[in-house]
Short mmCIF file of C-alpha atoms and ligand atoms in Angstrom, two decimals:
data_model
loop_
_atom_site.label_atom_id
_atom_site.label_comp_id
_atom_site.label_asym_id
_atom_site.label_seq_id
_atom_site.Cartn_x
_atom_site.Cartn_y
_atom_site.Cartn_z
CA MET A 266 6.05 -26.78 27.67
CA GLU A 267 8.92 -26.38 29.96
CA HIS A 268 8.43 -23.35 32.30
CA THR A 269 11.16 -20.80 32.08
CA THR A 270 11.68 -17.23 32.99
CA ILE A 271 13.48 -14.26 31.06
CA ASN A 272 14.82 -11.22 31.69
CA LEU A 273 14.35 -8.22 29.21
CA ASN A 274 15.14 -4.72 28.45
CA LEU A 275 12.38 -2.60 27.71
CA LYS A 276 12.20 0.66 25.80
CA VAL A 277 8.87 2.15 26.34
CA TRP A 278 7.33 5.34 24.91
CA ARG A 279 6.42 7.60 28.09
CA GLN A 280 4.30 10.62 27.37
CA LYS A 281 2.56 12.53 30.37
CA ASN A 282 -0.55 13.70 28.17
CA ALA A 283 -1.57 14.58 24.69
CA GLU A 284 0.50 18.01 24.75
CA ASP A 285 3.67 16.44 26.15
CA LYS A 286 6.61 15.81 23.67
CA GLY A 287 7.14 12.26 24.98
CA GLN A 288 10.53 10.29 25.25
CA PHE A 289 11.66 6.70 25.26
CA GLU A 290 12.52 5.47 28.79
CA ASN A 291 14.34 2.10 29.54
CA TYR A 292 13.11 -0.30 31.93
CA LYS A 293 14.35 -4.02 33.16
CA ALA A 294 11.66 -6.51 33.43
CA GLU A 295 13.21 -9.35 35.31
CA ASN A 296 12.01 -12.98 36.09
CA ILE A 297 9.35 -13.03 33.39
CA SER A 298 7.64 -16.20 32.98
CA THR A 299 7.62 -17.22 29.30
CA GLU A 300 3.94 -18.38 29.65
CA MET A 301 2.84 -14.79 30.63
CA SER A 302 1.28 -12.51 28.11
CA PHE A 303 2.67 -9.33 26.95
CA LEU A 304 0.24 -7.41 28.92
CA GLU A 305 1.05 -9.37 32.06
CA MET A 306 4.57 -8.43 31.73
CA PHE A 307 3.55 -4.81 31.73
CA ASP A 308 1.48 -5.54 34.81
CA VAL A 309 4.65 -6.75 36.45
CA LEU A 310 6.49 -3.80 35.52
CA ASN A 311 3.76 -1.46 36.65
CA GLU A 312 3.54 -3.16 40.18
CA LYS A 313 7.37 -2.45 40.29
CA LEU A 314 7.00 1.13 39.32
CA ILE A 315 4.02 1.75 41.66
CA ASN A 316 6.14 0.17 44.61
CA GLU A 317 8.82 2.54 43.77
CA GLY A 318 6.53 5.42 43.67
CA GLN A 319 6.73 6.14 40.03
CA ASP A 320 3.89 6.62 37.41
CA PRO A 321 3.01 3.30 35.93
CA VAL A 322 3.00 2.94 32.05
CA ALA A 323 -0.54 3.70 30.81
CA PHE A 324 -1.84 1.16 28.17
CA ASP A 325 -5.16 0.16 26.89
CA HIS A 326 -6.60 -3.15 27.74
CA ASP A 327 -9.97 -4.93 28.42
CA CYS A 328 -10.93 -8.37 27.54
CA ARG A 329 -7.30 -9.83 27.38
CA GLU A 330 -8.57 -12.59 25.18
CA GLY A 331 -8.22 -11.14 21.74
CA ILE A 332 -11.83 -9.90 21.01
CA CYS A 333 -12.06 -6.36 22.22
CA GLY A 334 -9.40 -4.62 20.06
CA MET A 335 -8.22 -2.39 23.00
CA CYS A 336 -4.63 -3.73 23.62
CA SER A 337 -2.73 -1.37 20.95
CA MET A 338 0.97 -1.78 21.24
CA HIS A 339 3.57 -1.22 18.42
CA ILE A 340 6.28 -4.02 19.65
CA ASN A 341 9.65 -4.03 17.88
CA GLY A 342 8.29 -2.37 14.75
CA ARG A 343 5.10 -4.56 14.55
CA ALA A 344 1.54 -3.88 15.42
CA HIS A 345 0.73 -6.37 18.28
CA GLY A 346 4.10 -7.81 18.12
CA PRO A 347 5.87 -10.42 16.16
CA TRP A 348 3.13 -13.19 15.82
CA SER A 349 0.59 -12.94 13.06
CA GLY A 350 -3.05 -13.09 13.58
CA THR A 351 -2.43 -12.24 17.24
CA THR A 352 -3.54 -9.26 19.57
CA THR A 353 -0.84 -7.87 22.14
CA CYS A 354 -2.88 -9.59 24.97
CA GLN A 355 -2.41 -12.94 23.14
CA LEU A 356 1.04 -12.43 22.58
CA HIS A 357 3.09 -14.64 25.05
CA MET A 358 6.49 -14.01 26.25
CA ARG A 359 8.01 -17.26 24.65
CA ALA A 360 7.94 -14.99 21.40
CA PHE A 361 11.08 -13.17 23.09
CA LYS A 362 14.52 -14.22 24.12
CA ASP A 363 16.23 -13.90 27.26
CA GLY A 364 18.26 -10.55 27.47
CA GLU A 365 16.32 -9.29 24.32
CA THR A 366 15.74 -5.38 24.05
CA ILE A 367 12.10 -4.56 23.13
CA THR A 368 10.86 -1.23 21.83
CA VAL A 369 7.30 -0.57 22.68
CA GLU A 370 5.53 2.40 20.97
CA PRO A 371 1.95 3.60 20.74
CA TRP A 372 -0.05 3.48 17.44
CA ARG A 373 1.35 6.44 15.42
CA ALA A 374 -1.06 8.24 13.22
CA LYS A 375 -2.35 11.60 12.81
CA ALA A 376 -5.70 10.40 13.26
CA PHE A 377 -5.05 8.50 16.61
CA PRO A 378 -3.46 11.00 18.86
CA VAL A 379 -1.47 9.69 21.93
CA LEU A 380 -3.38 10.37 25.10
CA LYS A 381 -0.74 8.91 27.39
CA ASP A 382 2.26 6.76 27.02
CA LEU A 383 0.85 3.62 24.82
CA THR A 384 -2.70 4.86 24.94
CA VAL A 385 -4.24 6.67 21.92
CA ASP A 386 -7.46 7.98 20.97
CA ARG A 387 -9.35 5.58 18.47
CA SER A 388 -12.67 7.57 18.54
CA ALA A 389 -12.00 8.22 14.78
CA PHE A 390 -13.27 4.64 14.20
CA ASP A 391 -16.34 5.07 16.28
CA ARG A 392 -17.39 8.23 14.13
CA ILE A 393 -16.78 6.31 10.94
CA GLN A 394 -18.97 3.37 12.13
CA GLN A 395 -21.52 5.91 13.21
CA ALA A 396 -21.47 7.50 9.70
CA GLY A 397 -22.97 4.30 8.01
CA GLY A 398 -22.12 1.07 9.97
CA TYR A 399 -25.69 0.27 10.78
CA VAL A 400 -28.89 -1.18 9.29
CA SER A 401 -32.50 0.11 9.67
CA VAL A 402 -34.86 -2.53 11.24
CA ASN A 403 -38.58 -2.26 11.27
CA THR A 404 -40.20 -2.18 14.57
CA GLY A 405 -42.72 -5.20 15.42
CA ASN A 406 -42.03 -8.83 15.88
CA ALA A 407 -38.74 -10.18 14.81
CA GLN A 408 -38.93 -11.92 11.26
CA ASP A 409 -38.79 -15.64 11.05
CA GLY A 410 -35.20 -16.41 10.39
CA ASN A 411 -35.79 -18.68 7.40
CA ALA A 412 -37.73 -16.13 5.49
CA LEU A 413 -34.50 -14.32 4.41
CA PRO A 414 -32.31 -16.75 2.11
CA ILE A 415 -28.57 -15.86 2.23
CA ASP A 416 -26.28 -17.37 0.02
CA LYS A 417 -23.52 -19.44 2.06
CA LYS A 418 -20.64 -17.86 0.40
CA ASN A 419 -21.83 -14.35 1.06
CA ALA A 420 -22.85 -15.20 4.71
CA ASP A 421 -19.22 -16.64 5.12
CA ALA A 422 -17.50 -13.54 3.56
CA SER A 423 -19.69 -11.24 5.63
CA PHE A 424 -18.83 -12.99 8.83
CA ASP A 425 -15.21 -12.86 8.02
CA ALA A 426 -15.53 -9.05 7.63
CA ALA A 427 -17.52 -8.87 10.97
CA MET A 428 -14.59 -10.31 12.66
CA CYS A 429 -12.86 -7.02 12.67
CA ILE A 430 -12.39 -5.84 16.28
CA GLY A 431 -11.53 -2.16 15.36
CA CYS A 432 -8.24 -2.58 17.04
CA GLY A 433 -6.52 -0.08 14.75
CA ALA A 434 -3.42 -2.30 13.90
CA CYS A 435 -4.17 -1.94 10.12
CA VAL A 436 -3.82 1.93 10.50
CA ALA A 437 -0.67 1.51 12.76
CA ALA A 438 0.86 -0.86 10.29
CA CYS A 439 0.12 1.17 6.99
CA LYS A 440 2.77 3.57 5.89
CA ASN A 441 -0.04 5.80 4.91
CA SER A 442 -1.82 5.52 8.20
CA SER A 443 -4.79 4.53 5.99
CA ALA A 444 -7.98 2.97 7.63
CA MET A 445 -9.16 1.33 4.53
CA LEU A 446 -9.06 -2.22 5.93
CA PHE A 447 -11.29 -1.32 8.88
CA THR A 448 -13.62 0.74 6.83
CA SER A 449 -13.91 -1.95 3.95
CA ALA A 450 -14.41 -4.68 6.60
CA LYS A 451 -17.45 -2.62 8.08
CA VAL A 452 -18.66 -1.79 4.61
CA SER A 453 -18.48 -5.43 3.49
CA GLN A 454 -20.02 -7.00 6.49
CA TYR A 455 -23.35 -5.30 5.43
CA ALA A 456 -23.01 -4.95 1.68
CA LEU A 457 -23.04 -8.74 1.51
CA LEU A 458 -26.22 -9.26 3.42
CA PRO A 459 -29.85 -8.78 2.39
CA GLN A 460 -30.30 -6.59 5.45
CA GLY A 461 -27.62 -4.06 4.37
CA GLN A 462 -29.12 -3.21 1.08
CA PRO A 463 -31.44 -0.24 1.89
CA GLU A 464 -28.34 1.98 2.90
CA ARG A 465 -26.03 0.13 0.73
CA THR A 466 -24.96 3.39 -1.55
CA THR A 467 -25.16 5.86 1.27
CA ARG A 468 -23.24 3.68 3.67
CA VAL A 469 -20.07 3.56 1.66
CA MET A 470 -20.05 7.15 0.51
CA ASN A 471 -20.78 8.40 4.22
CA MET A 472 -18.11 6.03 5.81
CA VAL A 473 -15.56 6.82 3.19
CA ALA A 474 -16.06 10.60 3.51
CA GLN A 475 -15.81 10.34 7.37
CA MET A 476 -12.77 8.36 7.01
CA ASP A 477 -11.04 11.12 4.92
CA LYS A 478 -12.48 13.77 7.37
CA GLU A 479 -10.77 12.08 10.31
CA GLY A 480 -7.27 12.45 8.58
CA PHE A 481 -6.50 8.92 7.58
CA GLY A 482 -4.21 8.43 4.69
CA ALA A 483 -4.95 6.80 1.30
CA CYS A 484 -4.43 3.17 0.25
CA THR A 485 -1.60 2.27 -1.99
CA ASN A 486 -2.08 -1.44 -1.73
CA THR A 487 0.96 -2.42 0.04
CA GLY A 488 -0.77 -5.03 1.86
CA ALA A 489 0.78 -4.48 5.36
CA CYS A 490 -2.63 -4.10 7.03
CA GLU A 491 -3.60 -7.65 5.99
CA ALA A 492 -0.35 -8.81 7.17
CA GLU A 493 -0.63 -7.33 10.63
CA CYS A 494 -4.59 -7.70 11.31
CA PRO A 495 -4.95 -10.00 14.24
CA LYS A 496 -8.34 -10.90 12.67
CA GLU A 497 -6.55 -11.72 9.38
CA ILE A 498 -9.18 -9.45 7.56
CA SER A 499 -8.50 -9.80 3.75
CA ILE A 500 -7.48 -6.99 1.52
CA SER A 501 -10.19 -8.37 -0.78
CA ASN A 502 -12.52 -6.39 1.37
CA ILE A 503 -10.83 -3.27 0.16
CA ALA A 504 -11.38 -4.08 -3.38
CA ARG A 505 -15.10 -4.63 -2.59
CA LEU A 506 -15.10 -1.33 -0.88
CA ASN A 507 -13.62 0.26 -4.11
CA ARG A 508 -16.32 -1.57 -6.05
CA GLU A 509 -19.08 -0.29 -3.72
CA TYR A 510 -17.74 3.17 -4.06
CA LEU A 511 -17.41 3.22 -7.56
CA ASN A 512 -21.15 1.78 -8.07
CA ALA A 513 -22.41 4.25 -5.46
CA GLN A 514 -20.78 7.29 -7.21
CA LEU A 515 -22.21 6.25 -10.54
CA SER A 516 -25.82 5.47 -9.22
CA LEU A 517 -26.13 8.48 -6.90
CA MET B 159 -3.78 6.41 -10.19
CA ALA B 160 -5.13 3.35 -11.21
CA PHE B 161 -6.93 4.38 -14.51
CA THR B 162 -4.09 6.52 -15.71
CA GLY B 163 -1.78 3.57 -14.72
CA ILE B 164 -3.54 1.02 -16.75
CA PHE B 165 -3.56 3.37 -19.68
CA LEU B 166 0.24 4.03 -19.35
CA ILE B 167 0.66 0.08 -19.09
CA LEU B 168 -1.17 -0.20 -22.40
CA PHE B 169 1.02 2.61 -23.86
CA LEU B 170 4.18 0.70 -22.84
CA ILE B 171 3.11 -2.42 -24.99
CA VAL B 172 2.78 -0.25 -28.02
CA HIS B 173 5.86 1.38 -27.14
CA SER B 174 8.02 -1.65 -26.64
CA VAL B 175 6.55 -3.43 -29.58
CA ALA B 176 7.37 -0.61 -31.90
CA ASN B 177 10.90 -0.15 -30.65
CA SER B 178 11.49 -4.05 -30.80
CA CYS B 179 11.55 -3.61 -34.55
CA ILE B 180 15.24 -2.66 -34.21
CA PHE B 181 15.98 -6.07 -33.21
CA LEU B 182 15.03 -7.22 -36.87
CA ASN B 183 18.59 -6.01 -37.69
CA ASP B 184 17.77 -4.52 -41.06
CA SER B 185 19.61 -1.38 -40.52
CA GLY B 186 16.43 0.09 -39.05
CA GLU B 187 14.40 -0.01 -42.12
CA THR B 188 11.23 -1.43 -40.56
CA TYR B 189 11.78 0.54 -37.45
CA ASN B 190 12.07 3.84 -39.19
CA ALA B 191 9.07 2.90 -41.28
CA VAL B 192 7.00 2.34 -38.20
CA ALA B 193 8.16 5.40 -36.56
CA HIS B 194 7.47 7.35 -39.58
CA PHE B 195 4.08 6.02 -39.75
CA LEU B 196 3.28 6.70 -36.01
CA SER B 197 4.52 10.18 -36.39
CA HIS B 198 2.44 11.00 -39.58
CA ASN B 199 -0.74 9.36 -38.82
CA TRP B 200 -3.19 11.78 -37.48
CA ILE B 201 -4.98 9.17 -35.27
CA VAL B 202 -1.84 8.53 -33.51
CA ARG B 203 -1.04 11.91 -33.39
CA PHE B 204 -4.37 12.57 -31.48
CA LEU B 205 -3.70 9.67 -29.16
CA GLU B 206 -0.34 11.15 -28.31
CA ILE B 207 -2.22 14.21 -26.80
CA GLY B 208 -4.13 11.69 -24.54
CA LEU B 209 -0.97 10.04 -23.71
CA PHE B 210 0.49 13.24 -22.24
CA VAL B 211 -2.63 14.07 -20.55
CA GLY B 212 -2.63 10.71 -18.96
CA LEU B 213 1.07 10.94 -18.00
CA PHE B 214 0.73 14.24 -16.65
CA ALA B 215 -2.53 13.22 -14.77
CA HIS B 216 -0.59 10.11 -13.25
CA ILE B 217 2.38 12.33 -12.25
CA ILE B 218 0.28 14.95 -10.46
CA GLN B 219 -1.90 12.41 -8.77
CA GLY B 220 1.16 10.50 -7.66
CA ILE B 221 2.71 13.67 -6.12
CA MET B 222 -0.49 14.75 -4.47
CA LEU B 223 -1.10 11.28 -3.13
CA THR B 224 2.46 10.89 -1.71
CA LEU B 225 2.51 14.38 0.05
CA ALA B 226 -0.99 13.72 1.53
CA ASN B 227 -0.02 10.09 2.68
CA ASN B 228 3.40 11.24 4.15
CA SER B 229 1.61 13.94 6.27
CA LYS B 230 -0.59 11.38 7.97
CA ARG B 231 1.96 10.17 10.47
CA PRO B 232 3.65 13.32 11.97
CA ILE B 233 5.60 11.40 14.52
CA LYS B 234 7.36 8.41 13.00
CA TYR B 235 8.05 5.03 14.53
CA ALA B 236 11.28 4.39 16.03
CA VAL B 237 11.46 0.72 14.90
CA ASN B 238 9.89 -0.08 11.41
CA ALA B 239 8.46 -3.57 10.28
CA GLY B 240 10.11 -3.03 7.05
CA ASN B 241 9.93 -5.88 4.66
CA ALA B 242 8.38 -8.37 7.20
CA THR B 243 4.81 -7.06 6.34
CA SER B 244 5.08 -5.30 2.80
CA LYS B 245 7.50 -5.42 -0.24
CA TRP B 246 9.85 -2.59 -0.65
CA TYR B 247 8.98 -1.60 -4.13
CA SER B 248 5.32 -1.36 -2.80
CA ARG B 249 6.14 1.20 -0.33
CA SER B 250 8.56 3.07 -2.78
CA MET B 251 6.35 3.85 -5.42
CA GLY B 252 6.76 7.63 -4.78
CA ILE B 253 10.52 7.25 -5.11
CA LEU B 254 10.49 5.01 -8.19
CA GLY B 255 8.23 7.27 -9.80
CA SER B 256 10.25 10.19 -9.01
CA LEU B 257 13.34 8.41 -10.66
CA LEU B 258 11.16 7.48 -13.86
CA LEU B 259 10.03 11.09 -14.13
CA LEU B 260 13.96 12.27 -14.17
CA PHE B 261 14.59 9.60 -16.62
CA LEU B 262 11.58 10.63 -18.75
CA VAL B 263 13.02 14.27 -19.16
CA ILE B 264 16.22 12.69 -20.28
CA HIS B 265 14.59 10.27 -22.69
CA LEU B 266 12.18 12.94 -24.10
CA LYS B 267 15.02 15.28 -24.58
CA ASP B 268 17.05 12.44 -26.47
CA PHE B 269 14.39 11.49 -28.68
CA PHE B 270 11.04 13.06 -28.58
CA ILE B 271 12.10 16.78 -29.04
CA GLY B 272 14.31 15.94 -31.80
CA THR B 273 11.59 14.03 -33.64
CA LYS B 274 9.32 16.67 -33.40
CA ILE B 275 11.83 19.33 -34.52
CA ALA B 276 12.55 17.21 -37.52
CA LEU B 277 8.70 16.78 -38.12
CA TYR B 278 7.67 20.31 -38.25
CA SER B 279 10.70 22.22 -39.43
CA GLY B 280 11.99 20.42 -42.54
CA ASP B 281 11.14 17.61 -44.78
CA ALA B 282 14.52 15.94 -44.50
CA PRO B 283 13.57 12.43 -43.41
CA HIS B 284 14.42 11.96 -39.73
CA ASN B 285 16.37 8.86 -39.28
CA LEU B 286 15.54 7.75 -35.76
CA PHE B 287 17.58 4.52 -35.77
CA GLU B 288 20.69 6.40 -36.53
CA GLU B 289 19.97 8.78 -33.75
CA MET B 290 19.47 5.55 -31.41
CA LYS B 291 22.58 4.20 -32.46
CA GLU B 292 24.52 7.20 -31.87
CA GLU B 293 23.02 8.01 -28.47
CA PHE B 294 23.75 4.54 -27.43
CA SER B 295 27.37 4.50 -28.33
CA ASN B 296 27.86 6.36 -25.01
CA PRO B 297 28.38 4.16 -21.90
CA ILE B 298 26.77 6.64 -19.66
CA VAL B 299 23.69 6.96 -21.74
CA VAL B 300 23.48 3.29 -21.78
CA GLY B 301 24.00 2.98 -17.84
CA VAL B 302 21.31 5.76 -17.44
CA TYR B 303 18.85 4.02 -19.59
CA VAL B 304 19.33 0.46 -18.07
CA LEU B 305 18.88 2.28 -14.59
CA GLY B 306 15.57 3.82 -15.73
CA VAL B 307 14.25 0.72 -16.90
CA VAL B 308 15.15 -1.21 -13.62
CA ALA B 309 13.01 1.59 -11.77
CA LEU B 310 10.24 1.07 -14.38
CA CYS B 311 10.31 -2.67 -13.70
CA TRP B 312 9.67 -2.43 -10.11
CA HIS B 313 7.19 0.26 -10.56
CA LEU B 314 5.43 -1.88 -12.83
CA ILE B 315 5.36 -4.98 -10.89
CA HIS B 316 3.49 -3.20 -7.84
CA GLY B 317 1.43 -1.04 -10.25
CA PHE B 318 0.00 -3.60 -12.49
CA SER B 319 -1.73 -5.71 -9.58
CA SER B 320 -2.24 -2.71 -7.39
CA ALA B 321 -4.35 -1.14 -10.32
CA PHE B 322 -6.68 -4.14 -10.23
CA GLN B 323 -7.15 -4.06 -6.62
CA THR B 324 -7.94 -0.21 -6.74
CA ILE B 325 -10.53 -0.60 -9.28
CA GLY B 326 -12.14 -3.40 -7.31
CA ILE B 327 -10.82 -6.55 -9.04
CA ASN B 328 -9.97 -9.07 -6.53
CA ASN B 329 -11.01 -12.61 -6.73
CA PRO B 330 -9.42 -15.63 -5.36
CA LYS B 331 -9.85 -17.36 -8.82
CA TYR B 332 -8.12 -14.81 -10.66
CA ASN B 333 -5.63 -13.11 -8.19
CA PRO B 334 -2.66 -15.61 -8.84
CA LEU B 335 -3.32 -14.96 -12.74
CA ILE B 336 -3.24 -11.07 -12.18
CA LYS B 337 -0.08 -11.30 -10.01
CA THR B 338 1.62 -13.57 -12.70
CA ALA B 339 0.43 -11.55 -15.63
CA GLY B 340 1.82 -8.33 -14.02
CA ILE B 341 5.16 -9.91 -13.29
CA VAL B 342 5.42 -11.49 -16.86
CA TYR B 343 4.23 -8.24 -18.39
CA SER B 344 6.92 -6.21 -16.40
CA LEU B 345 9.75 -8.41 -17.21
CA ILE B 346 8.92 -8.73 -20.83
CA VAL B 347 8.58 -5.13 -21.50
CA CYS B 348 11.52 -4.03 -19.32
CA ILE B 349 13.86 -6.68 -20.63
CA ALA B 350 12.95 -5.55 -24.23
CA PHE B 351 13.68 -1.94 -23.31
CA ALA B 352 16.67 -2.73 -21.49
CA MET B 353 18.15 -4.75 -24.35
CA MET B 354 17.88 -1.91 -26.70
CA PRO B 355 20.66 0.38 -25.48
CA ILE B 356 22.73 -2.71 -24.61
CA ALA B 357 22.32 -4.25 -28.04
CA PHE B 358 23.29 -0.89 -29.86
CA TYR B 359 26.33 -0.55 -27.41
CA LEU B 360 27.62 -3.98 -27.92
CA GLY B 361 27.08 -3.68 -31.71
CA TRP B 362 24.77 -6.52 -31.86
CA ILE B 363 22.53 -4.28 -34.15
CA SER B 364 24.05 -2.43 -37.06
S1 SF4 C 95 -9.19 -4.62 10.15
FE1 SF4 C 95 -8.06 -5.99 11.47
S2 SF4 C 95 -6.38 -4.75 12.08
FE2 SF4 C 95 -7.91 -3.36 11.29
S3 SF4 C 95 -9.19 -2.54 13.01
FE3 SF4 C 95 -10.12 -4.52 12.13
S4 SF4 C 95 -9.25 -6.25 13.22
FE4 SF4 C 95 -7.88 -4.34 13.48
S1 FES C 96 -7.13 -6.93 25.52
FE1 FES C 96 -9.03 -7.17 24.35
S2 FES C 96 -8.03 -7.86 22.32
FE2 FES C 96 -6.40 -7.44 23.59
#
């Protein structure tokens, strides 16, 4: 691809700390290579801010290869920007036009309070996971792999659910700030495997209870989560969660 | 929401089929007979209580759900995805539902209360067909009814498939069927309802 550079106007949410009210600031990002990632563009901006003695924009990132789920940014109204099935770190600047104004906001949800600028606290997800996202394993030697027959279809569906990287885009994209896609992926991943059976009913009850406690909204099936999920987790997992929950309620 | 919604979806089938008797164009003879049967049969009377309970539950659940969900994002986004990630009517169930509630109040005042008064106060046979004819000679009433039915249609198109998802029915084999059935159902029911005031107004039915 031909190498070009573009100039952009950025409108970025700045907020000193969790208590600060926060506001948008305008920045110019100049000579940005279209082959850069969105985060690299922010690196360039931050270099400039540091050189000018200003506070750089705080944002979360870690792997920068689309697997850790840290890079939460709401770009022009879209979680992780305009490309579907993509994290912010995998979003490239060729997605934007020269001279474009890009608005960058943090995830907005009561359960994800802003810590600073674009960084939000997503520990609510950790607590949902801790409430039931585990399996009990007996001590001793590992069992022979072939001793546990698993239907290929279930193994695939479980693996698809396990693709969730806990990025929070589903919550950010949902008009209700619902965490159903995340929670359903975590519940499905175990419900479909024999290893997940011992805690099957308590898992779904506990994880949903924790999800409600954290202040996430309820699902109204708009499907925005599925459209924005970088790992393309399907809302069929939410239906599975609803089934599991109904079954658990009836069986407890 | 889903269980009460499915219940109301089923009710609308009965309601639209019964009302469609006016299209037989027999001066409302069949229609009045059906209306008379429905209002004098004790099983139907009993089911009617269930209908109001279901309707009331659906409304209360809807209000509580909307209020709770709206409070989960205290600071809104400056830029929203809009229709890029979801359908407008799926995001507007609360507003569509509120419109329907307003419409329902008008609708019950128009037809339900009069019928009940006639049922319990006197023995003069109540001619619901004539009442409809009179109501729908007013273009404003016709307009309100058509708007109400349009809101109902969008509400149903999302509600139908959404109800299946909520009770856990989501299977790649049947999803297209559920979606299509939902759209076909919503269109048939709503076109039938919309045609009633229009047909009276235009004098197609006499
Ligand atoms: S379901 Fe998708 S959008 Fe939600 S946390 Fe997991 S990977 Fe992110
Ligand atoms: S930084 Fe790890 S997914 Fe983007």
